[in-house]
XYZ file of C-alpha atoms in Angstrom:
529
model
C 77.052 131.250 94.817
C 79.418 132.850 92.910
C 78.545 134.629 89.549
C 80.216 136.341 86.853
C 79.345 139.992 86.129
C 76.670 139.119 83.183
C 75.554 136.575 85.443
C 75.034 139.459 87.694
C 73.067 141.706 85.651
C 70.559 138.812 84.466
C 69.759 138.003 87.866
C 68.961 141.302 88.734
C 66.900 141.795 85.897
C 64.863 138.755 86.536
C 64.385 139.881 90.053
C 62.685 143.083 89.094
C 60.189 140.940 86.673
C 61.803 141.367 83.270
C 60.507 138.679 80.977
C 62.168 139.502 77.498
C 65.916 140.909 76.108
C 65.639 141.645 72.594
C 69.268 141.327 71.200
C 70.983 141.139 67.733
C 74.012 138.511 68.785
C 78.235 140.043 68.382
C 81.196 139.028 70.060
C 81.457 141.229 72.842
C 77.473 140.371 73.820
C 78.597 136.844 74.259
C 78.600 136.592 78.148
C 75.471 138.193 78.221
C 73.845 135.529 75.993
C 75.799 132.900 77.933
C 74.153 134.145 81.227
C 71.054 134.650 79.701
C 71.130 130.899 78.417
C 71.571 130.096 81.821
C 68.419 131.140 82.948
C 66.187 130.445 79.784
C 63.260 129.132 81.343
C 63.171 132.515 83.433
C 63.681 135.129 80.685
C 63.381 134.811 77.098
C 65.831 136.214 74.770
C 64.398 137.629 71.420
C 66.787 137.323 68.053
C 66.519 140.666 66.109
C 67.696 141.339 62.384
C 68.965 144.923 63.280
C 69.889 146.570 66.511
C 67.756 149.512 65.518
C 64.875 147.383 65.744
C 65.480 145.750 68.631
C 65.295 149.118 70.255
C 62.338 149.918 68.761
C 60.785 146.695 70.345
C 62.045 147.658 74.201
C 60.361 150.910 73.540
C 57.155 149.107 72.481
C 57.693 146.933 75.887
C 57.962 150.432 77.996
C 55.163 152.081 76.223
C 52.695 149.665 76.701
C 54.018 148.601 80.314
C 55.659 151.675 81.657
C 58.779 149.520 82.912
C 61.471 149.555 80.943
C 61.822 146.890 77.875
C 65.342 145.913 78.089
C 67.906 145.851 74.657
C 71.571 144.166 74.368
C 73.871 144.944 71.665
C 77.435 144.132 70.988
C 80.020 147.205 70.854
C 81.194 149.422 68.321
C 78.314 149.458 65.316
C 75.702 147.758 67.460
C 75.696 149.475 69.938
C 75.837 152.887 67.586
C 72.412 151.412 66.092
C 70.681 151.966 69.174
C 70.943 155.928 68.832
C 67.769 156.489 66.874
C 65.529 154.316 69.245
C 66.732 155.584 72.229
C 66.773 159.262 71.284
C 62.811 158.237 70.372
C 61.925 156.937 73.253
C 63.266 159.960 75.042
C 61.069 162.147 73.117
C 58.101 159.828 73.380
C 58.637 159.571 77.338
C 59.096 155.556 76.932
C 61.209 153.558 79.523
C 64.395 151.522 77.599
C 67.463 149.936 79.459
C 70.111 149.583 76.993
C 73.035 147.107 77.534
C 75.972 146.924 75.732
C 78.911 144.582 75.949
C 82.267 146.575 75.242
C 85.852 145.608 74.616
C 88.335 145.237 77.913
C 88.969 147.976 79.795
C 92.756 147.527 78.591
C 91.730 148.132 75.265
C 89.268 150.930 75.672
C 90.541 154.567 73.389
C 93.135 152.189 72.031
C 92.723 151.493 68.157
C 91.036 148.152 68.923
C 87.836 147.075 66.674
C 84.961 148.186 67.440
C 85.961 150.516 70.152
C 84.215 153.857 69.843
C 83.602 155.856 72.904
C 79.698 154.762 73.097
C 78.765 155.854 76.481
C 80.336 159.440 74.932
C 78.132 159.216 72.422
C 74.851 158.367 74.341
C 75.617 160.687 77.305
C 73.289 163.225 75.434
C 70.278 164.589 76.892
C 68.225 164.046 73.521
C 69.765 160.439 73.907
C 69.490 158.942 76.935
C 68.742 160.190 80.535
C 71.714 158.302 82.090
C 74.794 157.017 79.980
C 77.544 155.113 81.785
C 80.505 153.104 81.018
C 80.690 150.489 84.143
C 84.146 150.139 85.398
C 83.751 147.228 88.656
C 81.928 143.953 88.792
C 80.490 144.363 92.059
C 78.352 147.629 91.553
C 76.702 146.112 88.582
C 73.970 145.325 90.351
C 73.813 148.752 91.704
C 74.061 150.358 88.164
C 71.126 148.439 86.772
C 68.945 149.235 89.934
C 70.253 153.109 89.438
C 69.628 152.725 85.578
C 66.288 151.236 85.596
C 64.934 153.469 88.528
C 66.087 156.533 86.277
C 64.084 155.376 83.211
C 60.789 155.665 84.808
C 61.322 158.399 87.693
C 60.326 161.768 86.147
C 59.686 162.072 82.843
C 60.252 158.062 81.457
C 63.210 157.512 79.017
C 66.245 155.548 77.578
C 69.312 154.823 80.235
C 72.440 153.301 78.392
C 75.199 151.055 80.302
C 78.420 149.956 78.373
C 80.196 147.011 80.123
C 83.712 146.068 79.335
C 84.275 142.141 78.606
C 86.799 141.721 81.637
C 84.078 143.452 83.818
C 81.545 141.028 82.629
C 83.721 137.864 83.264
C 84.831 139.028 86.273
C 83.785 136.546 89.703
C 82.033 138.132 92.340
C 79.914 137.186 95.490
C 77.443 139.837 95.206
C 73.753 138.507 93.978
C 71.029 140.527 92.175
C 69.287 143.116 94.081
C 65.681 143.701 93.837
C 64.388 147.118 94.041
C 60.672 146.737 92.271
C 59.247 147.983 95.764
C 60.758 151.786 94.803
C 59.584 151.351 91.258
C 56.098 151.245 92.799
C 56.472 153.833 95.071
C 57.624 156.334 92.239
C 54.102 155.510 90.916
C 52.180 156.321 94.062
C 53.142 159.868 95.457
C 50.211 162.106 95.298
C 49.877 166.270 95.481
C 48.480 167.484 99.133
C 45.320 168.836 99.887
C 45.875 172.572 99.277
C 46.956 171.646 95.690
C 44.011 169.549 95.140
C 41.571 172.353 96.640
C 43.242 174.953 94.516
C 42.751 172.791 91.429
C 39.176 172.108 92.192
C 38.405 176.371 92.648
C 40.130 177.206 89.225
C 37.675 174.252 87.642
C 35.012 175.767 89.104
C 35.604 179.272 88.288
C 36.479 177.992 84.354
C 33.690 179.141 81.812
C 34.920 177.763 79.110
C 37.450 174.660 80.240
C 38.928 171.857 78.404
C 40.889 169.008 78.978
C 43.973 167.694 76.972
C 45.208 164.268 77.882
C 48.841 163.311 76.821
C 51.016 160.316 76.549
C 52.109 160.208 80.036
C 48.325 159.419 81.211
C 47.789 156.512 79.049
C 47.492 153.541 81.368
C 44.308 152.163 82.539
C 44.317 153.314 86.080
C 44.835 156.862 84.367
C 41.912 155.919 81.608
C 39.392 154.691 84.753
C 40.202 158.157 86.807
C 39.839 160.447 83.501
C 36.598 158.825 82.697
C 35.484 159.398 86.221
C 36.700 163.010 86.032
C 34.936 163.852 82.665
C 31.572 162.246 83.694
C 31.406 164.205 86.592
C 32.511 167.651 85.365
C 31.415 167.200 81.376
C 34.372 168.834 80.689
C 35.396 168.385 76.701
C 38.326 166.591 76.065
C 40.907 166.637 73.484
C 43.891 164.060 73.072
C 46.987 164.145 71.556
C 47.762 161.063 68.746
C 49.813 159.119 71.746
C 47.130 159.473 74.089
C 44.178 158.003 71.830
C 41.907 155.441 73.439
C 41.561 156.583 76.822
C 37.695 157.505 76.490
C 35.003 154.860 75.900
C 31.559 155.508 73.248
C 29.788 156.592 76.685
C 32.098 160.180 76.244
C 31.463 161.053 72.483
C 29.445 164.146 73.279
C 32.317 165.102 75.167
C 35.149 164.031 73.425
C 36.163 166.774 70.386
C 39.220 164.889 69.197
C 43.005 164.766 68.581
C 45.786 167.310 68.416
C 49.112 168.228 67.957
C 49.680 167.650 64.059
C 48.970 170.811 62.394
C 47.060 172.647 64.435
C 43.390 173.013 62.893
C 41.617 170.454 63.610
C 38.285 171.446 66.050
C 40.067 170.070 68.951
C 42.644 173.241 68.576
C 39.918 175.375 68.015
C 38.341 174.480 71.472
C 41.770 174.537 72.701
C 42.446 178.154 71.943
C 38.959 179.191 72.455
C 39.507 177.783 76.294
C 39.988 179.815 79.596
C 41.300 176.714 81.502
C 43.179 174.272 80.146
C 43.769 171.045 82.700
C 46.995 169.119 80.831
C 46.681 165.499 81.844
C 49.939 163.709 81.202
C 51.045 165.669 78.503
C 54.511 165.716 76.955
C 54.814 169.098 75.598
C 56.326 167.180 72.637
C 53.072 166.070 71.363
C 51.412 169.847 71.549
C 53.762 172.750 72.134
C 52.635 175.241 74.322
C 53.583 177.999 71.961
C 50.507 176.816 69.902
C 48.166 176.878 72.053
C 48.802 178.902 74.755
C 49.613 182.370 73.168
C 47.452 184.305 75.302
C 48.500 182.954 78.844
C 45.374 181.162 79.712
C 44.997 179.544 83.211
C 47.009 175.992 83.220
C 46.561 173.003 85.316
C 48.970 170.826 85.153
C 48.272 166.996 86.580
C 51.476 165.107 85.627
C 54.092 162.711 87.284
C 56.989 165.303 86.158
C 57.606 168.850 85.634
C 57.611 169.592 81.830
C 59.915 172.071 80.025
C 59.122 175.343 81.133
C 59.071 178.765 78.893
C 56.603 181.627 78.520
C 54.080 179.991 77.175
C 54.082 176.936 80.067
C 54.120 177.740 83.795
C 51.195 175.982 85.254
C 49.386 178.111 87.507
C 48.694 174.843 89.359
C 50.814 171.967 89.212
C 49.493 168.997 90.455
C 52.623 166.210 90.775
C 52.640 162.553 91.251
C 50.537 159.565 90.660
C 47.908 160.819 87.698
C 45.066 158.576 88.686
C 45.663 159.034 92.157
C 45.412 163.037 91.817
C 42.648 163.077 89.587
C 40.606 160.948 91.729
C 41.202 163.311 94.584
C 40.204 166.002 92.662
C 37.154 164.362 91.405
C 35.880 163.044 95.092
C 36.571 167.086 96.244
C 34.262 168.513 93.378
C 31.245 169.069 95.325
C 28.356 167.352 93.971
C 26.034 170.040 94.095
C 25.283 170.563 90.223
C 25.321 169.069 87.235
C 26.566 169.996 83.616
C 23.609 169.877 81.065
C 25.490 167.372 79.007
C 25.641 165.361 82.242
C 21.592 165.459 82.695
C 21.194 164.699 78.697
C 23.484 161.792 78.827
C 21.429 160.085 81.556
C 18.094 160.758 79.728
C 19.921 159.587 76.801
C 20.933 156.279 78.698
C 16.873 155.457 79.633
C 15.929 156.202 76.371
C 18.452 154.017 74.291
C 17.039 151.214 76.643
C 13.722 152.331 76.394
C 13.302 153.702 72.637
C 9.382 154.092 72.842
C 9.868 156.920 75.549
C 7.940 160.194 74.257
C 10.390 163.275 75.247
C 8.343 166.144 75.866
C 10.180 169.569 76.392
C 9.012 172.886 77.486
C 10.665 176.159 76.371
C 14.173 177.409 77.819
C 17.997 176.630 78.251
C 17.520 172.997 78.521
C 15.523 172.650 75.300
C 18.208 173.975 72.975
C 20.723 171.239 74.910
C 18.135 168.568 74.352
C 17.057 169.474 71.044
C 20.941 169.752 70.223
C 21.976 166.481 71.650
C 19.404 163.879 72.650
C 18.490 161.332 70.456
C 14.813 159.874 69.909
C 14.253 157.081 67.848
C 10.669 157.216 66.654
C 8.405 159.620 64.775
C 5.916 161.803 67.093
C 7.934 160.930 70.081
C 10.227 164.118 70.367
C 7.696 166.807 71.217
C 8.633 170.852 71.653
C 7.531 174.134 70.573
C 9.880 175.564 68.188
C 7.752 178.081 66.592
C 6.338 180.019 69.447
C 8.835 178.547 72.261
C 6.008 178.617 74.640
C 6.655 178.016 78.141
C 4.339 175.969 79.978
C 3.495 173.585 76.957
C 5.534 170.421 78.293
C 3.431 169.000 81.583
C -0.116 169.605 79.520
C 1.925 167.843 76.285
C 2.609 164.935 78.672
C -0.372 164.282 79.990
C -2.020 164.228 76.343
C 0.965 161.835 75.512
C 0.306 159.831 78.706
C -3.520 159.402 77.695
C -2.714 158.653 74.357
C 0.073 156.207 74.909
C -0.772 154.471 78.713
C 2.003 151.473 77.956
C 5.047 154.318 77.427
C 6.907 156.261 79.663
C 6.389 159.875 78.937
C 9.470 162.074 79.771
C 8.553 165.824 80.219
C 11.472 167.965 80.965
C 11.257 171.497 81.758
C 13.419 174.545 83.461
C 12.399 175.616 86.739
C 10.907 178.928 85.393
C 8.692 176.672 82.543
C 7.302 174.300 84.593
C 5.953 176.531 87.147
C 3.760 177.827 83.846
C 1.821 174.806 84.377
C 2.649 172.863 87.655
C -0.638 172.884 89.137
C -1.692 170.328 86.622
C 0.543 167.681 88.607
C -2.677 167.525 90.528
C -4.162 166.304 87.072
C -1.097 163.489 86.973
C -1.768 162.550 90.410
C -5.477 162.101 89.722
C -5.034 159.816 86.721
C -1.580 158.322 88.045
C -0.297 159.126 84.296
C 2.960 156.806 83.308
C 4.816 160.515 83.371
C 8.428 161.173 84.687
C 8.922 164.788 84.937
C 12.298 166.017 84.958
C 12.678 169.987 86.496
C 16.090 171.510 85.723
C 16.696 173.949 88.731
C 18.713 177.087 88.039
C 16.819 179.659 89.669
C 16.700 181.837 86.949
C 14.859 182.702 83.402
C 18.432 181.570 81.767
C 17.869 182.184 78.356
C 16.974 185.941 78.680
C 19.593 186.234 81.441
C 22.684 185.293 79.236
C 20.690 187.202 76.165
C 21.061 190.431 78.533
C 24.489 189.863 79.479
C 25.961 189.131 75.834
C 23.756 192.152 74.539
C 23.932 194.778 77.634
C 27.905 194.876 78.557
C 27.119 191.698 80.587
C 23.771 193.626 82.537
C 20.682 191.679 83.475
C 17.686 192.568 85.360
C 14.243 190.636 85.881
C 15.525 187.400 85.588
C 15.921 185.734 88.802
C 13.100 183.583 90.401
C 12.671 181.939 93.761
C 13.462 178.669 94.631
C 10.399 176.261 95.233
C 10.943 172.688 96.808
C 9.852 171.169 93.561
C 10.394 167.814 95.387
C 8.044 168.635 98.330
C 5.763 170.193 95.817
C 5.306 166.840 94.000
C 5.121 164.774 97.174
C 2.098 167.308 98.355
C 0.682 165.949 95.538
C 1.133 162.289 96.662
C 3.926 161.902 93.594
C 6.902 160.104 94.148
C 9.849 162.653 93.597
C 13.542 163.001 94.184
C 15.934 165.944 94.336
C 19.280 164.767 92.672
C 22.971 166.928 92.607
C 25.057 164.115 91.105
C 24.647 161.862 87.669
C 25.078 158.801 89.864
C 22.038 160.125 91.787
C 19.838 160.864 88.459
C 20.876 157.796 86.881
C 19.236 156.142 90.140
C 16.201 158.036 90.204
C 15.671 157.368 86.235
C 16.129 153.449 86.926
C 13.439 153.828 89.621
C 10.983 155.981 87.190
C 11.242 153.579 84.286
C 10.228 150.279 87.052
C 6.792 151.472 87.222
C 4.432 153.267 85.507
C 3.372 155.620 88.501
C 4.397 159.188 87.784
C 7.430 160.421 89.267
C 9.358 163.940 89.648
C 12.763 164.391 89.650
C 14.098 167.804 90.742
C 18.220 168.212 88.796
C 20.230 170.872 90.357
C 21.519 172.334 87.057
C 24.997 174.507 86.636
C 23.978 176.953 83.737
C 27.511 178.312 83.269
C 27.671 177.043 80.099
C 24.526 177.826 78.637
C 25.771 181.357 77.867
C 27.410 179.724 74.441
C 24.205 178.412 73.372
C 23.578 181.701 71.052
C 27.089 181.024 69.543
C 26.871 178.236 67.053
C 31.052 177.787 66.958
C 30.746 177.820 70.819
C 28.007 175.271 70.749
C 29.699 172.785 68.583
C 32.643 172.412 71.273
C 30.259 171.261 73.965
């Protein structure tokens, strides 16, 4: 079926899922408006009051969907009014496809009304990624395809097509092209196994890692992947103002705030003091690297595009491709051999929120500071710790007392492996009386509260703080107490659910990652975790 150039453009847009065209009518836009009218049941024309606003509306579509919003204008001032929204889309990283009707080719570059060199004006990298005047009707579908793909390939942004009136009106036997499969494929590329492995290695070596989430990570799949990554690693998170809304209430303990305005917020301080920065879809215009990386930190950049490189931003590892898929692979590769202290606290908080009558009893040690700082308990005399003498070994005996006084309430006893061993023999008492106690043991094989203070006070030296590992699970089972050994938050959550299903005692041995404990003595550092 024969169609003209305007029909060919509209046919191509419809075949690739475009549902809206934002426009302000004008003479040179007439052929495209008539082509849109023929297909009005398939695509909606939104008429606005100013072309600049039409451009912003198209940008909004691009921001929300990740696929280009479409704006059409007439020539001259109509097209010139798009400069600001297209430049904004370039800066913000939002895909926009702008199409302008133009005077006939014979009138180009002549003293003809509304006849500036629009494609020349638009052909600037700060305004568009791609700007072109189309000279052949038969090439229109191809040009729409290339413009569309350019708008989403790499760093998303605005593209512009200027189409003379005679090109729009010329008849052609061509048909619109469908290229959504290519667009989908662009979003599915992932990095190789070595890159993923290098990334995991840097994360494990870091003492003060931080995640900066940027606008290019703003989609549902990336949000779920980021949440799973933070859930597993416990790494604190800051986000740029454009990346707001990726974390749920579950991550309040990990979320430190937003960055990128006056560089004086808590999140900025966290980034300044970090030794590893993981950037997730960060458009550097949101948060200049020169602000936070003057000391050349280790940077892992997980993104869909290589951003602007300079002396403050040369990523040590570049994980290029689909952010969600790459982050899932990183999360999967991080071995579940130990838990961040806040992961343990988060799991305990979850059961206490569900069972607010729980009495929490804490033995002395590093874990006591994490629990005391972050765990919420909702009844008086249901949060027991030795704050004066900071005595080791009080936890299980106190838990036994509480269990006798409150036989219908769960008693949650928490201790480090070193403090638990002061009174571990009383598991025999727990077993004999079948007390309603769940004993959580944080295992790090060290008197860590003493260890990190030695490191701080004696230039990294330590002595007399290592202890031998004992199979606490097997110890509990030898007393006839059900027990579990967990290496992941998911396993800890499952073990706690099982413990709360019964009034029988249970022991949960948790393998703890104690690298962050060294910051407990520094109040400013503690606020960041």
